[in-house]
Every structure is written in C-alpha cells, then in structure tokens.
Short mmCIF file of C-alpha atoms in Angstrom, two decimals:
data_model
loop_
_atom_site.label_atom_id
_atom_site.label_comp_id
_atom_site.label_asym_id
_atom_site.label_seq_id
_atom_site.Cartn_x
_atom_site.Cartn_y
_atom_site.Cartn_z
CA MET A 869 -3.71 -43.54 -113.28
CA MET A 870 -0.71 -41.81 -111.55
CA GLY A 871 2.04 -43.79 -109.94
CA ALA A 872 2.99 -43.51 -106.20
CA ALA A 873 5.90 -41.20 -106.96
CA GLU A 874 3.70 -38.81 -108.96
CA ASN A 875 1.06 -38.87 -106.23
CA MET A 876 3.71 -37.92 -103.64
CA THR A 877 5.08 -35.17 -105.84
CA ASP A 878 1.61 -33.74 -106.41
CA ALA A 879 0.88 -33.79 -102.70
CA LEU A 880 4.16 -32.09 -101.80
CA GLN A 881 3.40 -29.27 -104.33
CA LYS A 882 0.37 -28.34 -102.18
CA ASN A 883 2.43 -27.79 -99.02
CA GLU A 884 4.15 -24.48 -98.26
CA SER A 885 7.82 -25.36 -98.14
CA LEU A 886 10.03 -23.96 -95.36
CA LEU A 887 12.47 -23.06 -98.13
CA THR A 888 12.13 -23.54 -101.88
CA MET A 889 14.56 -25.93 -103.53
CA PRO A 890 16.52 -23.05 -105.14
CA GLU A 891 16.73 -21.31 -101.79
CA LEU A 892 17.79 -24.49 -100.01
CA VAL A 893 20.42 -25.50 -102.60
CA ALA A 894 21.92 -21.99 -102.65
CA ALA A 895 21.99 -21.79 -98.78
CA VAL A 896 23.88 -25.09 -98.44
CA LYS A 897 26.00 -24.64 -101.57
CA GLY A 898 24.73 -28.07 -102.70
CA SER A 899 24.10 -29.99 -105.86
CA MET A 900 20.89 -31.86 -106.66
CA LEU A 901 21.10 -35.43 -107.98
CA GLY A 902 19.23 -35.98 -111.23
CA VAL A 903 16.28 -33.87 -112.35
CA GLY A 904 12.58 -33.71 -111.53
CA ALA A 905 12.63 -32.67 -107.90
CA GLU A 906 13.30 -29.02 -108.32
CA SER A 907 9.85 -28.07 -106.97
CA VAL A 908 9.70 -30.48 -104.00
CA SER A 909 8.58 -29.07 -100.61
CA PHE A 910 9.62 -29.86 -97.09
CA THR A 911 7.69 -28.82 -93.99
CA SER A 912 9.84 -30.18 -91.19
CA VAL A 913 13.46 -31.13 -90.52
CA ALA A 914 14.80 -34.20 -88.73
CA THR A 915 18.29 -35.58 -87.96
CA ASP A 916 16.90 -38.76 -86.53
CA SER A 917 15.13 -41.07 -88.99
CA ARG A 918 12.70 -42.08 -86.22
CA ASN A 919 11.42 -38.48 -86.20
CA VAL A 920 10.88 -38.24 -89.97
CA VAL A 921 7.31 -37.67 -91.14
CA SER A 922 5.84 -36.91 -94.56
CA PHE A 923 7.52 -34.00 -96.27
CA SER A 924 10.58 -33.97 -93.91
CA LEU A 925 14.07 -32.84 -94.80
CA PHE A 926 16.32 -35.63 -93.43
CA VAL A 927 19.84 -34.62 -92.46
CA PRO A 928 22.03 -37.68 -91.80
CA LEU A 929 24.81 -36.70 -89.36
CA VAL A 930 28.15 -38.35 -89.18
CA GLY A 931 29.75 -38.86 -85.70
CA GLU A 932 32.54 -40.84 -84.22
CA LYS A 933 30.41 -43.98 -83.77
CA GLN A 934 27.55 -43.51 -86.17
CA ASN A 935 26.99 -42.66 -89.85
CA GLY A 936 23.47 -41.36 -90.32
CA HIS A 937 23.53 -42.06 -94.07
CA ILE A 938 22.69 -45.72 -93.29
CA TYR A 939 19.27 -44.57 -92.15
CA ILE A 940 18.30 -42.83 -95.44
CA PRO A 941 16.13 -45.84 -96.57
CA GLN A 942 14.14 -45.66 -93.37
CA ALA A 943 13.72 -41.96 -93.79
CA LEU A 944 12.38 -42.48 -97.30
CA GLU A 945 9.97 -45.11 -96.09
CA LYS A 946 8.57 -42.62 -93.56
CA GLY A 947 8.04 -39.97 -96.18
CA ALA A 948 11.20 -37.83 -96.36
CA SER A 949 10.92 -35.46 -99.37
CA VAL A 950 14.50 -34.02 -99.20
CA VAL A 951 17.69 -35.78 -98.16
CA PHE A 952 21.25 -34.38 -97.68
CA ILE A 953 24.24 -36.51 -98.54
CA ASN A 954 27.85 -35.77 -97.76
CA THR A 955 29.92 -35.37 -100.92
CA SER A 956 32.52 -37.79 -99.51
CA GLU A 957 29.79 -40.34 -98.91
CA TYR A 958 28.42 -39.87 -102.38
CA SER A 959 31.92 -40.26 -103.93
CA GLU A 960 32.33 -43.60 -102.28
CA LYS A 961 28.80 -44.96 -103.07
CA SER A 962 27.66 -42.93 -106.06
CA ALA A 963 25.96 -45.94 -107.74
CA LEU A 964 23.93 -46.61 -104.59
CA TYR A 965 22.70 -42.99 -104.26
CA ASP A 966 22.10 -42.58 -108.03
CA GLU A 967 19.89 -45.69 -107.98
CA MET A 968 18.11 -44.36 -104.85
CA ALA A 969 17.43 -41.08 -106.59
CA SER A 970 16.15 -42.73 -109.72
CA LYS A 971 13.73 -44.93 -107.71
CA ASN A 972 12.44 -41.90 -105.77
CA PRO A 973 11.85 -39.14 -108.39
CA GLY A 974 9.60 -37.20 -106.04
CA VAL A 975 12.50 -36.82 -103.52
CA ALA A 976 15.24 -34.18 -103.72
CA PHE A 977 18.70 -35.70 -103.01
CA ILE A 978 21.16 -32.85 -102.32
CA THR A 979 24.93 -33.41 -101.97
CA VAL A 980 26.67 -31.05 -99.51
CA GLU A 981 30.20 -30.68 -98.22
CA ASN A 982 29.19 -31.41 -94.63
CA THR A 983 25.64 -32.29 -93.49
CA LEU A 984 25.93 -30.61 -90.08
CA HIS A 985 27.13 -27.35 -91.60
CA ALA A 986 24.47 -27.70 -94.21
CA LEU A 987 21.79 -27.99 -91.54
CA GLN A 988 23.10 -24.81 -89.89
CA ASP A 989 23.27 -22.97 -93.23
CA ALA A 990 19.75 -23.98 -94.11
CA ALA A 991 18.55 -22.87 -90.70
CA GLU A 992 20.31 -19.48 -91.07
CA ALA A 993 18.65 -18.96 -94.44
CA TYR A 994 15.26 -19.83 -92.92
CA VAL A 995 15.61 -17.41 -89.96
CA ALA A 996 16.54 -14.66 -92.42
CA LYS A 997 12.97 -14.94 -93.88
CA PHE A 998 11.63 -13.44 -90.63
CA PRO A 999 13.31 -10.06 -90.26
CA ASN A 1000 10.61 -8.73 -87.97
CA LEU A 1001 10.86 -11.55 -85.41
CA THR A 1002 12.31 -10.29 -82.13
CA LYS A 1003 14.96 -12.89 -81.19
CA VAL A 1004 16.34 -13.47 -77.65
CA SER A 1005 19.26 -15.85 -77.09
CA ILE A 1006 20.16 -17.32 -73.69
CA THR A 1007 23.39 -19.05 -72.77
CA GLY A 1008 25.60 -19.64 -69.66
CA SER A 1009 27.30 -22.26 -67.65
CA CYS A 1010 24.34 -22.74 -65.34
CA GLY A 1011 20.67 -21.75 -65.33
CA LYS A 1012 20.14 -21.24 -69.06
CA THR A 1013 17.20 -23.66 -69.35
CA THR A 1014 15.46 -22.14 -66.31
CA THR A 1015 16.08 -18.62 -67.62
CA LYS A 1016 14.77 -19.61 -71.07
CA GLU A 1017 11.63 -20.99 -69.46
CA LEU A 1018 11.08 -17.85 -67.43
CA MET A 1019 11.72 -15.61 -70.45
CA ALA A 1020 9.48 -17.65 -72.69
CA ALA A 1021 6.64 -17.55 -70.06
CA VAL A 1022 6.90 -13.77 -69.79
CA CYS A 1023 6.87 -13.41 -73.65
CA VAL A 1024 3.82 -15.64 -73.91
CA ARG A 1025 1.94 -13.44 -71.45
CA HIS A 1026 2.81 -10.31 -73.44
CA PHE A 1027 2.83 -11.45 -77.06
CA GLY A 1028 0.40 -14.37 -76.76
CA ALA A 1029 1.13 -18.12 -77.03
CA GLU A 1030 0.24 -18.13 -80.73
CA ASN A 1031 2.79 -15.41 -81.41
CA SER A 1032 5.68 -16.90 -79.41
CA VAL A 1033 8.22 -19.55 -80.31
CA TYR A 1034 10.94 -20.95 -78.06
CA THR A 1035 13.33 -23.80 -77.51
CA LYS A 1036 11.44 -26.92 -76.37
CA GLY A 1037 13.38 -29.09 -73.90
CA ASN A 1038 17.14 -28.65 -74.30
CA PHE A 1039 17.42 -28.47 -78.11
CA ASN A 1040 20.19 -25.95 -77.76
CA SER A 1041 23.21 -27.54 -79.52
CA GLU A 1042 24.93 -27.39 -82.93
CA THR A 1043 21.97 -29.47 -84.17
CA GLY A 1044 19.34 -28.61 -81.61
CA LEU A 1045 19.31 -24.86 -82.22
CA PRO A 1046 18.93 -25.22 -86.01
CA LEU A 1047 16.10 -27.68 -85.47
CA SER A 1048 14.45 -25.31 -83.02
CA VAL A 1049 14.49 -22.35 -85.35
CA PHE A 1050 12.68 -24.32 -88.04
CA ASN A 1051 9.67 -24.06 -85.73
CA ILE A 1052 9.43 -20.34 -86.49
CA ARG A 1053 6.32 -19.44 -88.47
CA LYS A 1054 5.06 -16.19 -89.99
CA GLU A 1055 2.60 -15.46 -87.14
CA HIS A 1056 5.42 -15.44 -84.56
CA LYS A 1057 6.47 -12.07 -83.12
CA VAL A 1058 9.09 -13.20 -80.55
CA GLY A 1059 11.47 -16.14 -80.32
CA VAL A 1060 13.42 -17.24 -77.26
CA PHE A 1061 16.22 -19.67 -77.96
CA GLU A 1062 18.68 -21.42 -75.71
CA MET A 1063 22.36 -22.00 -76.71
CA GLY A 1064 24.56 -24.75 -75.25
CA MET A 1065 27.99 -25.92 -76.16
CA ASN A 1066 30.24 -28.93 -75.92
CA ARG A 1067 33.17 -27.78 -78.03
CA VAL A 1068 35.06 -24.80 -79.35
CA ASN A 1069 33.04 -22.41 -81.56
CA GLU A 1070 29.75 -24.23 -81.17
CA ILE A 1071 28.22 -21.04 -79.72
CA GLY A 1072 29.75 -19.10 -82.65
CA GLU A 1073 28.19 -21.38 -85.20
CA ILE A 1074 24.65 -21.33 -83.77
CA SER A 1075 24.86 -17.56 -82.99
CA LYS A 1076 25.41 -17.05 -86.75
CA VAL A 1077 22.27 -19.09 -87.38
CA LEU A 1078 20.10 -17.11 -85.05
CA LYS A 1079 21.53 -13.51 -85.00
CA SER A 1080 19.61 -12.46 -81.95
CA LYS A 1081 18.70 -8.92 -81.13
CA TYR A 1082 18.85 -9.49 -77.43
CA GLY A 1083 21.11 -11.91 -75.52
CA ILE A 1084 21.40 -13.11 -71.90
CA ILE A 1085 24.48 -14.77 -70.41
CA THR A 1086 23.48 -16.24 -67.03
CA ASN A 1087 27.08 -16.76 -65.78
CA ILE A 1088 30.56 -17.94 -66.60
CA GLY A 1089 31.17 -21.10 -64.58
CA THR A 1090 32.93 -24.43 -64.84
CA ALA A 1091 30.61 -26.48 -66.95
CA HIS A 1092 32.60 -28.20 -69.72
CA ILE A 1093 35.89 -26.89 -68.34
CA GLY A 1094 37.34 -30.33 -69.09
CA ILE A 1095 36.73 -29.63 -72.80
CA LEU A 1096 37.65 -25.95 -72.92
CA GLY A 1097 40.38 -25.83 -70.28
CA SER A 1098 39.58 -22.64 -68.31
CA ARG A 1099 36.85 -20.21 -67.40
CA GLN A 1100 38.64 -17.66 -69.62
CA ASN A 1101 38.13 -19.98 -72.57
CA ILE A 1102 34.52 -20.67 -71.57
CA ALA A 1103 33.91 -16.82 -71.49
CA THR A 1104 35.53 -16.47 -74.88
CA GLU A 1105 33.05 -18.92 -76.27
CA LYS A 1106 29.98 -17.74 -74.44
CA ARG A 1107 30.48 -14.11 -75.48
CA LYS A 1108 30.09 -15.18 -79.12
CA SER A 1109 26.40 -15.24 -78.42
CA PHE A 1110 26.60 -11.40 -78.47
CA ASP A 1111 28.36 -11.20 -81.81
CA TYR A 1112 25.31 -10.37 -83.93
CA ILE A 1113 23.44 -8.10 -81.46
CA PRO A 1114 22.68 -4.86 -83.45
CA ALA A 1115 23.04 -1.29 -82.25
CA ASP A 1116 19.38 -1.15 -81.29
CA GLY A 1117 19.57 -4.45 -79.40
CA ALA A 1118 20.88 -5.26 -75.89
CA CYS A 1119 22.92 -7.80 -73.99
CA PHE A 1120 22.49 -8.76 -70.35
CA VAL A 1121 25.10 -10.07 -67.97
CA PRO A 1122 25.30 -10.60 -64.16
CA ALA A 1123 26.96 -7.55 -62.58
CA SER A 1124 28.78 -9.81 -60.05
CA ASP A 1125 30.34 -12.15 -62.64
CA ASP A 1126 34.07 -11.44 -62.96
CA PHE A 1127 33.83 -11.95 -66.69
CA ALA A 1128 30.99 -9.42 -67.25
CA ASP A 1129 33.19 -6.77 -68.74
CA PHE A 1130 35.06 -9.27 -70.90
CA CYS A 1131 31.86 -10.79 -72.27
CA THR A 1132 30.48 -7.37 -73.28
CA GLN A 1133 33.58 -5.99 -75.04
CA ASN A 1134 32.80 -4.73 -78.53
CA VAL A 1135 29.04 -5.24 -78.16
CA LYS A 1136 27.25 -2.92 -80.58
CA GLY A 1137 24.05 -2.75 -78.62
CA LYS A 1138 23.15 -1.61 -75.08
CA ILE A 1139 24.87 -3.30 -72.15
CA VAL A 1140 22.74 -4.08 -69.10
CA LYS A 1141 24.25 -5.58 -65.91
CA PHE A 1142 21.75 -7.12 -63.56
CA GLY A 1143 22.24 -8.28 -59.95
CA ASP A 1144 20.86 -8.40 -56.44
CA ASP A 1145 22.86 -5.51 -55.06
CA GLU A 1146 20.85 -2.47 -53.97
CA LYS A 1147 21.78 -0.28 -56.94
CA SER A 1148 20.99 -2.97 -59.57
CA LEU A 1149 17.69 -3.88 -57.94
CA ALA A 1150 16.66 -0.20 -57.81
CA GLU A 1151 17.44 0.20 -61.54
CA LEU A 1152 15.02 -2.65 -62.24
CA GLY A 1153 12.34 -1.24 -59.95
CA ILE A 1154 12.69 -4.07 -57.43
CA SER A 1155 12.44 -3.76 -53.65
CA ASP A 1156 11.44 -5.71 -50.53
CA VAL A 1157 13.17 -8.89 -51.59
CA LYS A 1158 12.41 -11.80 -49.26
CA ASP A 1159 14.12 -15.22 -49.55
CA CYS A 1160 11.48 -17.86 -48.84
CA GLY A 1161 13.92 -20.79 -49.23
CA ILE A 1162 12.34 -23.81 -50.77
CA LEU A 1163 9.23 -21.81 -51.54
CA GLY A 1164 11.16 -19.34 -53.71
CA THR A 1165 11.51 -15.50 -53.45
CA LYS A 1166 9.03 -12.75 -53.01
CA PHE A 1167 9.71 -9.17 -54.13
CA ILE A 1168 8.08 -6.02 -55.26
CA LEU A 1169 8.42 -5.08 -59.01
CA ASP A 1170 7.22 -1.58 -59.87
CA GLY A 1171 4.82 -1.66 -56.92
CA ILE A 1172 3.51 -5.21 -57.66
CA GLN A 1173 4.34 -8.22 -55.58
CA VAL A 1174 5.90 -11.10 -57.46
CA ASN A 1175 6.27 -14.69 -56.15
CA LEU A 1176 9.08 -16.60 -57.85
CA HIS A 1177 8.33 -20.30 -57.17
CA LEU A 1178 11.91 -21.44 -57.78
CA GLY A 1179 14.08 -21.75 -54.65
CA GLY A 1180 17.73 -20.61 -54.37
CA LYS A 1181 19.52 -17.32 -54.82
CA TYR A 1182 20.76 -18.38 -58.26
CA ASN A 1183 17.26 -18.73 -59.51
CA PHE A 1184 16.41 -15.23 -58.25
CA ILE A 1185 19.45 -13.93 -60.20
CA ASN A 1186 18.19 -15.73 -63.31
CA ALA A 1187 14.87 -14.08 -62.87
CA LEU A 1188 16.56 -10.65 -62.64
CA GLY A 1189 18.10 -11.24 -66.05
CA VAL A 1190 14.65 -12.09 -67.43
CA ILE A 1191 13.15 -8.97 -65.85
CA ALA A 1192 15.94 -6.78 -67.28
CA CYS A 1193 15.38 -8.23 -70.81
CA ALA A 1194 11.59 -8.02 -70.54
CA LYS A 1195 11.79 -4.37 -69.67
CA GLU A 1196 13.89 -3.67 -72.74
CA LEU A 1197 11.20 -5.43 -74.76
CA GLY A 1198 8.62 -3.09 -73.31
CA ILE A 1199 6.75 -5.72 -71.26
CA PRO A 1200 4.86 -4.20 -68.32
CA ALA A 1201 5.42 -5.37 -64.72
CA GLU A 1202 1.96 -7.07 -64.43
CA GLU A 1203 2.75 -9.39 -67.40
CA ILE A 1204 6.29 -10.02 -66.11
CA LYS A 1205 4.71 -11.09 -62.80
CA GLU A 1206 2.24 -13.39 -64.56
CA GLY A 1207 4.90 -15.05 -66.58
CA ILE A 1208 7.33 -15.54 -63.78
CA GLU A 1209 4.63 -16.95 -61.44
CA SER A 1210 3.54 -19.48 -64.03
CA VAL A 1211 6.91 -21.32 -63.88
CA ASN A 1212 7.48 -24.03 -61.31
CA GLY A 1213 10.38 -26.50 -60.93
CA LEU A 1214 11.74 -28.05 -64.11
CA ALA A 1215 12.17 -31.78 -64.39
CA GLY A 1216 15.51 -32.81 -62.88
CA ARG A 1217 16.45 -29.28 -61.89
CA LEU A 1218 15.95 -28.53 -58.17
CA GLU A 1219 12.69 -30.47 -58.08
CA ILE A 1220 11.35 -30.14 -54.55
CA LYS A 1221 8.91 -32.76 -53.26
CA ARG A 1222 7.46 -33.78 -49.97
CA LEU A 1223 8.37 -37.51 -49.54
CA VAL A 1224 6.35 -39.59 -47.08
CA LEU A 1225 8.41 -42.72 -46.37
CA LYS A 1226 8.01 -45.27 -43.59
CA ASN A 1227 5.49 -42.91 -41.94
CA LYS A 1228 8.04 -40.06 -41.95
CA SER A 1229 7.48 -36.80 -43.81
CA LEU A 1230 10.73 -35.73 -45.51
CA LEU A 1231 11.84 -33.09 -47.97
CA LEU A 1232 13.31 -34.47 -51.14
CA ILE A 1233 15.32 -32.21 -53.47
CA GLN A 1234 16.26 -33.77 -56.84
CA ASP A 1235 18.80 -31.80 -58.84
CA CYS A 1236 20.20 -34.46 -61.17
CA TYR A 1237 20.16 -32.95 -64.65
CA ASN A 1238 23.70 -31.68 -64.62
CA ALA A 1239 26.51 -30.90 -62.22
CA ASN A 1240 29.71 -28.83 -62.13
CA LEU A 1241 31.54 -27.08 -59.34
CA ASP A 1242 29.32 -23.99 -59.40
CA SER A 1243 26.00 -25.70 -59.53
CA MET A 1244 26.90 -28.35 -56.92
CA SER A 1245 28.24 -25.69 -54.61
CA ALA A 1246 24.99 -23.68 -54.96
CA SER A 1247 22.85 -26.76 -54.32
CA ILE A 1248 24.86 -27.56 -51.18
CA GLU A 1249 24.49 -24.05 -49.93
CA PHE A 1250 20.76 -24.15 -50.65
CA GLY A 1251 20.40 -27.39 -48.82
CA ALA A 1252 22.45 -26.21 -45.87
CA LYS A 1253 20.28 -23.09 -45.47
CA LEU A 1254 17.19 -25.31 -45.26
CA VAL A 1255 18.42 -26.82 -41.99
CA GLN A 1256 20.17 -23.79 -40.60
CA GLY A 1257 17.06 -21.57 -40.48
CA GLY A 1258 15.94 -18.92 -42.89
CA ALA A 1259 14.68 -21.45 -45.35
CA GLY A 1260 10.95 -21.18 -44.99
CA PRO A 1261 8.31 -18.46 -44.64
CA ASP A 1262 9.17 -15.94 -41.99
CA ASP A 1263 12.71 -17.41 -41.67
CA ALA A 1264 11.43 -20.43 -39.81
CA GLY A 1265 13.55 -22.93 -41.64
CA VAL A 1266 12.01 -25.81 -43.56
CA CYS A 1267 11.48 -27.69 -40.32
CA GLY A 1268 10.10 -24.74 -38.36
CA LYS A 1269 13.07 -25.45 -36.06
CA ASP A 1270 16.81 -26.04 -36.32
CA ALA A 1271 16.79 -29.75 -35.40
CA CYS A 1272 16.38 -31.52 -38.70
CA LYS A 1273 19.42 -32.76 -40.65
CA ILE A 1274 20.30 -32.85 -44.33
CA ILE A 1275 21.28 -35.99 -46.11
CA PHE A 1276 23.35 -35.38 -49.27
CA VAL A 1277 23.69 -37.95 -52.01
CA LEU A 1278 26.38 -36.51 -54.35
CA GLY A 1279 27.41 -38.05 -57.65
CA ASP A 1280 30.42 -37.33 -59.88
CA MET A 1281 30.66 -34.07 -61.76
CA LYS A 1282 31.52 -35.02 -65.34
CA GLU A 1283 33.44 -33.21 -68.13
CA LEU A 1284 35.80 -31.43 -65.75
CA GLY A 1285 39.01 -32.78 -67.29
CA ASP A 1286 42.19 -31.92 -65.53
CA SER A 1287 40.38 -29.83 -62.95
CA SER A 1288 38.18 -32.75 -61.80
CA GLU A 1289 40.23 -33.78 -58.76
CA LYS A 1290 40.60 -30.19 -57.56
CA SER A 1291 36.86 -29.45 -58.03
CA HIS A 1292 35.75 -32.58 -56.21
CA ARG A 1293 38.16 -31.83 -53.36
CA GLU A 1294 36.58 -28.36 -53.15
CA ILE A 1295 33.16 -29.99 -52.64
CA GLY A 1296 34.52 -32.03 -49.73
CA THR A 1297 35.90 -28.85 -48.17
CA LYS A 1298 32.63 -27.04 -48.63
CA LEU A 1299 30.83 -29.86 -46.92
CA ASN A 1300 33.10 -29.51 -43.92
CA SER A 1301 31.93 -25.90 -43.44
CA VAL A 1302 28.31 -27.02 -43.72
CA ALA A 1303 28.91 -29.75 -41.14
CA GLU A 1304 30.16 -27.16 -38.64
CA ASN A 1305 26.69 -25.58 -38.52
CA ALA A 1306 24.27 -28.36 -39.31
CA GLU A 1307 23.78 -32.08 -38.85
CA VAL A 1308 24.69 -33.79 -42.16
CA PHE A 1309 25.16 -37.21 -43.60
CA VAL A 1310 26.77 -37.61 -46.99
CA PHE A 1311 26.79 -40.33 -49.54
CA PHE A 1312 29.57 -39.94 -52.09
CA VAL A 1313 28.94 -41.81 -55.35
CA GLY A 1314 31.36 -42.37 -58.20
CA PRO A 1315 35.16 -42.63 -58.71
CA GLU A 1316 35.65 -38.88 -58.81
CA MET A 1317 33.64 -38.31 -55.64
CA HIS A 1318 36.37 -40.26 -53.79
CA PHE A 1319 38.42 -37.01 -53.74
CA ALA A 1320 35.48 -35.22 -51.97
CA PHE A 1321 35.19 -38.12 -49.57
CA GLU A 1322 38.86 -37.82 -48.71
CA GLU A 1323 38.44 -34.14 -47.87
CA PHE A 1324 35.34 -34.57 -45.82
CA ALA A 1325 36.36 -34.73 -42.14
CA CYS A 1326 33.28 -36.35 -40.63
CA LYS A 1327 33.84 -39.91 -41.83
CA ASN A 1328 31.35 -41.31 -39.32
CA HIS A 1329 28.74 -39.23 -41.08
CA ALA A 1330 29.56 -40.41 -44.57
CA GLU A 1331 29.67 -43.45 -46.88
CA TYR A 1332 31.49 -43.84 -50.19
CA PHE A 1333 30.29 -45.94 -53.22
CA GLU A 1334 32.67 -46.34 -56.10
CA ASN A 1335 29.96 -46.78 -58.71
CA ASN A 1336 26.33 -46.03 -59.34
CA GLU A 1337 25.16 -49.58 -59.87
CA GLU A 1338 21.79 -50.85 -58.61
CA ASN A 1339 23.39 -52.52 -55.61
CA SER A 1340 24.89 -49.19 -54.53
CA PHE A 1341 21.56 -47.40 -54.79
CA ARG A 1342 19.84 -50.15 -52.89
CA LYS A 1343 22.28 -49.80 -50.00
CA ILE A 1344 22.00 -45.97 -50.02
CA ALA A 1345 18.15 -46.19 -50.02
CA ASP A 1346 18.14 -48.66 -47.13
CA LYS A 1347 20.55 -46.50 -45.08
CA ILE A 1348 18.51 -43.34 -45.71
CA GLU A 1349 15.28 -45.11 -44.72
CA ASP A 1350 17.04 -46.12 -41.48
CA ILE A 1351 18.69 -42.83 -40.49
CA ALA A 1352 16.16 -40.27 -41.79
CA SER A 1353 13.88 -38.63 -39.19
CA LYS A 1354 10.74 -36.54 -39.65
CA ASP A 1355 11.37 -33.32 -41.58
CA ASP A 1356 14.90 -34.21 -42.63
CA VAL A 1357 16.12 -33.01 -46.01
CA ILE A 1358 17.42 -35.35 -48.72
CA LEU A 1359 19.31 -33.67 -51.59
CA LEU A 1360 20.34 -35.55 -54.69
CA LYS A 1361 22.98 -33.81 -56.85
CA GLY A 1362 25.13 -35.15 -59.67
CA SER A 1363 25.71 -35.23 -63.39
CA HIS A 1364 22.87 -36.78 -65.38
CA SER A 1365 24.91 -39.92 -66.20
CA MET A 1366 25.10 -40.77 -62.53
CA SER A 1367 21.35 -41.52 -62.53
CA LEU A 1368 20.76 -40.51 -58.89
CA GLU A 1369 17.07 -40.12 -59.64
CA LYS A 1370 16.99 -43.95 -59.39
CA LEU A 1371 17.00 -43.52 -55.62
CA THR A 1372 13.63 -41.79 -55.87
CA ASP A 1373 12.28 -44.78 -57.82
CA LEU A 1374 13.49 -47.04 -55.00
CA PHE A 1375 11.77 -44.91 -52.35
CA LEU A 1376 8.53 -45.19 -54.30
CA LYS A 1377 8.96 -48.93 -54.64
CA ASP A 1378 9.40 -49.10 -50.94
CA GLY A 1379 5.98 -47.56 -50.46
CA GLY A 1380 6.90 -43.88 -50.43
CA THR A 1381 4.66 -41.16 -51.83
CA LEU A 1382 5.52 -37.73 -53.34
CA LYS A 1383 3.75 -34.42 -53.61
CA ASP A 1384 4.87 -31.05 -54.79
CA GLU A 1385 6.09 -28.33 -52.45
CA SER A 1386 5.20 -24.86 -53.63
CA LEU A 1387 3.90 -21.44 -52.58
#
C-alpha cells in the first residue's frame, strides 16, 4: 500500500505542469533541496498561503513587516507541491528546511536568491511558452483599470471569451502581473494586462515579464509623485512599458499629454497618438461626439453609433485609446461597439447611483478607489458640469434645470510626498472657480485636506473634519441629509484609505435606497 507522499507524487504526475521542474529551476537560477521531486508538477501559483490549493507553487515574499516563509507549513498542509525559499533564509535555518524537505518527498523545495525576482523570472519563462499570444499592456497614472476593462471587453467580442485572458481586478503590481500571466493557457489568442507601480523600475521588471506587442499609456499624471518625485520621473518609469514592443507592434499615447513624445522615444513599433481633437477623431473614424454627462458619451464610429456608458471626458479619452489599439488588432467597428457598450461603472470608480433618502431623490457619485491631483480635479469638473447644465441628454443637466447644487465630500489624496500641500491647495482653488458658477457645499476630510479648506473662500458652505473616524462620517451624513434637496448631487472622492464609501453605508442604514443610473 502506497504512503500519502507517494500518493501525492503519483497524482501530481498526472497534471500538466505550468513549467517542468528543469524549466523552473533554470528560469529562477535555483537549487533543489534533496532528491526525488524532479518530476513534480504545479498548476497554480500563490504568494498568499490562504490561496494555496493542491499542486500550487507557493512563493513566500519578504516585506518590511512580514516574512512569508513562516507560512510554508500552512501552504504544505493545503497541498503546495513546489516551494521557493530565499537562500539567506535557508542559510539561517537549513536544518529546519532540510527536515521539512525530508518529511515531504513529493514536494519540490527550491532555494532562490530572491523569491520576488524568482516569481518574476518564472512568470517570464512561462509567458515565453506562448509566442503566438497577442499581448496588450496598459499603464498610466489614471484610468488604466477602466481602459483594461474596455480593451478586454472588446477583445472578448472579437476573439471569444474562451480565447481571451486579462488581468482580473487590480493584479497589476510586481507580484500581481506575474500571478496574472500564469492564467495564460494554450487556447488563448489575446492577453490584456494592466501594469501599476509603487516604486522605481517596477514597470521595467514586469514589462520584462510580459514583453507586450501592443502598449497603451493612458496619461502621465501625479499618482505616486510622492514616491517618484516628479511627473518627469513618472514618465520615465511608465515608458518602460514600451521597452519590448517589436517593430511589428504599436504603442498608443494621448496626443494632448505633454509627455507623449518623451514616452515614445526609441519605440521600435508604430506610434499612435489618440485624442478628441478633430484630426485625431477623424483618423479613428469617429464623428458626431455628444457628451451625455452622467449617462456617458455617444459617437459615431465608422458609421455605427456607439454608446459609452462611462461618464466624464477622461473616460471618453480612455475609450479612444482602446479604439485605436483595437483597430491595429484588426477588430471591426461593430465588435468594438459591442465591447465598449458592455462595460458599465467599475466598483469604486465613478459609480453613479440614484439615491432616494428621506423621500428625496439624489444623485450619488462614488469615486473612492484612488485619488491624486489629476483624478480629483477631473471628478470635480465632472460634478460641476452636472449642475451647470450640459450634463444630461440634450444638454438639460442632470436636474433638467440649473437649480440643483452639488455636495462634495473630499478626502485626502495620499502618496503625494512633498507636493501634497501644493496639490491640496490647488483643489481648494479649483473649488472656488466651481463655486462661482454653481451652488456647492464641501466637506473636507483628513489632515491634508485642511490645505484645501484654507484655500476655499466660501467657508459658510464648507466644513472640515480632521479625520475619517466613524463620528466624522456620522456628522457628515446627518448634515447632508439635512441640507440636500431633490435632485442634488453628492460626490465622494478620496484615496481608498479614506474610506469615504462608509458614508453610503450610513445613508442605507438611515433608510436610503440605491439604483443604477445608466443609458
């Protein structure tokens, strides 16, 4: 009768491994502990032991506060078949890991110089097994997730869902991108992958993993400027997403971005600049553009009407980048239309709801996933337009009149570093211009938002809260319920850590109801 370890080994042999053990060891420049696991298979990859399933490769990451190696026992219990170990970790605790390997002969323990880099190297080797996969990368300071969703939807319409793979959620980082590409399978014809960054050369590392044929940069803004120091430095990092585009590939950048030329220097493939100016629109076959405010944008593409359900000019620009890329891929207008029209608001990103509260019908806009100077300015402009006319069908405004007001709840913009005070003061100045043409009330939330509050001239139409504690939200909710009138607009915007969405929860607890607003 076979033992448990032999049973596991036999079962593993029957699974098609993402990489063979020789391929994996060579890719990560690793060394295998002991003998007997040279033919082990792995069919998934996890960096969190809670996500480990049978036949997983477990990659324990080491951060400032956490050493993932302590979770190796849990990963083994859940069925991990391959485990990476940092060489420094092994040197300190060789007896522990040698014993672990001897007790689990059906598991491959591989020592590597750095588990993060080994994850990336393994992912790079895996992607290389699919030379015929058409790969599209998407990055930018704002709008990359929305653009990815639009691009993926268009590709699904053309290539088929079973032949398309794309980033799920926001798995776009130094670890997220490698984990995402391990979802590629032999039946896939196209892959759409999002790239994010929080440090220098993160884009460079994951671009080397993916080596896309097509790449979109949505914009060069101020997100993470506190880490990178300037927009110039951000552009230097973002353009690394174009490093591996071949001569028969293409890159796409907004024509109006002042870093468009910089980002496309030395690109081997075709350079396409997209935008909403007359010339750029004509080149894409687009005409008769109509801004429908909260309902989105209508336009004609190659003679076919398209309804983009995402409000805001910036979302229209994102869609133009998708259209430009889709045309390079040979996707016809009808399928581009179907893909674009299948995408509605993303969770936390400009979610537009009709809120009925205290017998008053209000418009609630929740944009709380992230915030920087560019995205907050765009949200404020979008909200202002709703109550200044031109926001609804036939330019009627969201209210059908110009009498409704907008209530802003604005939370701190994080990761702005030395530019934080200046950026927050700019928000206060922008609100002054809005207040000249519309009735507004502003709640400023967070220590950094005090700078915006100082700049905002209409103090009798504003309140400041130093923190985002429950008591602050309760006071804000009570005040909104008191001052809001029928058809008023409530716009929540701030970095994710400010948790402004808790206000929505309070409205619902107070008896409010929500329903989607759409075309």
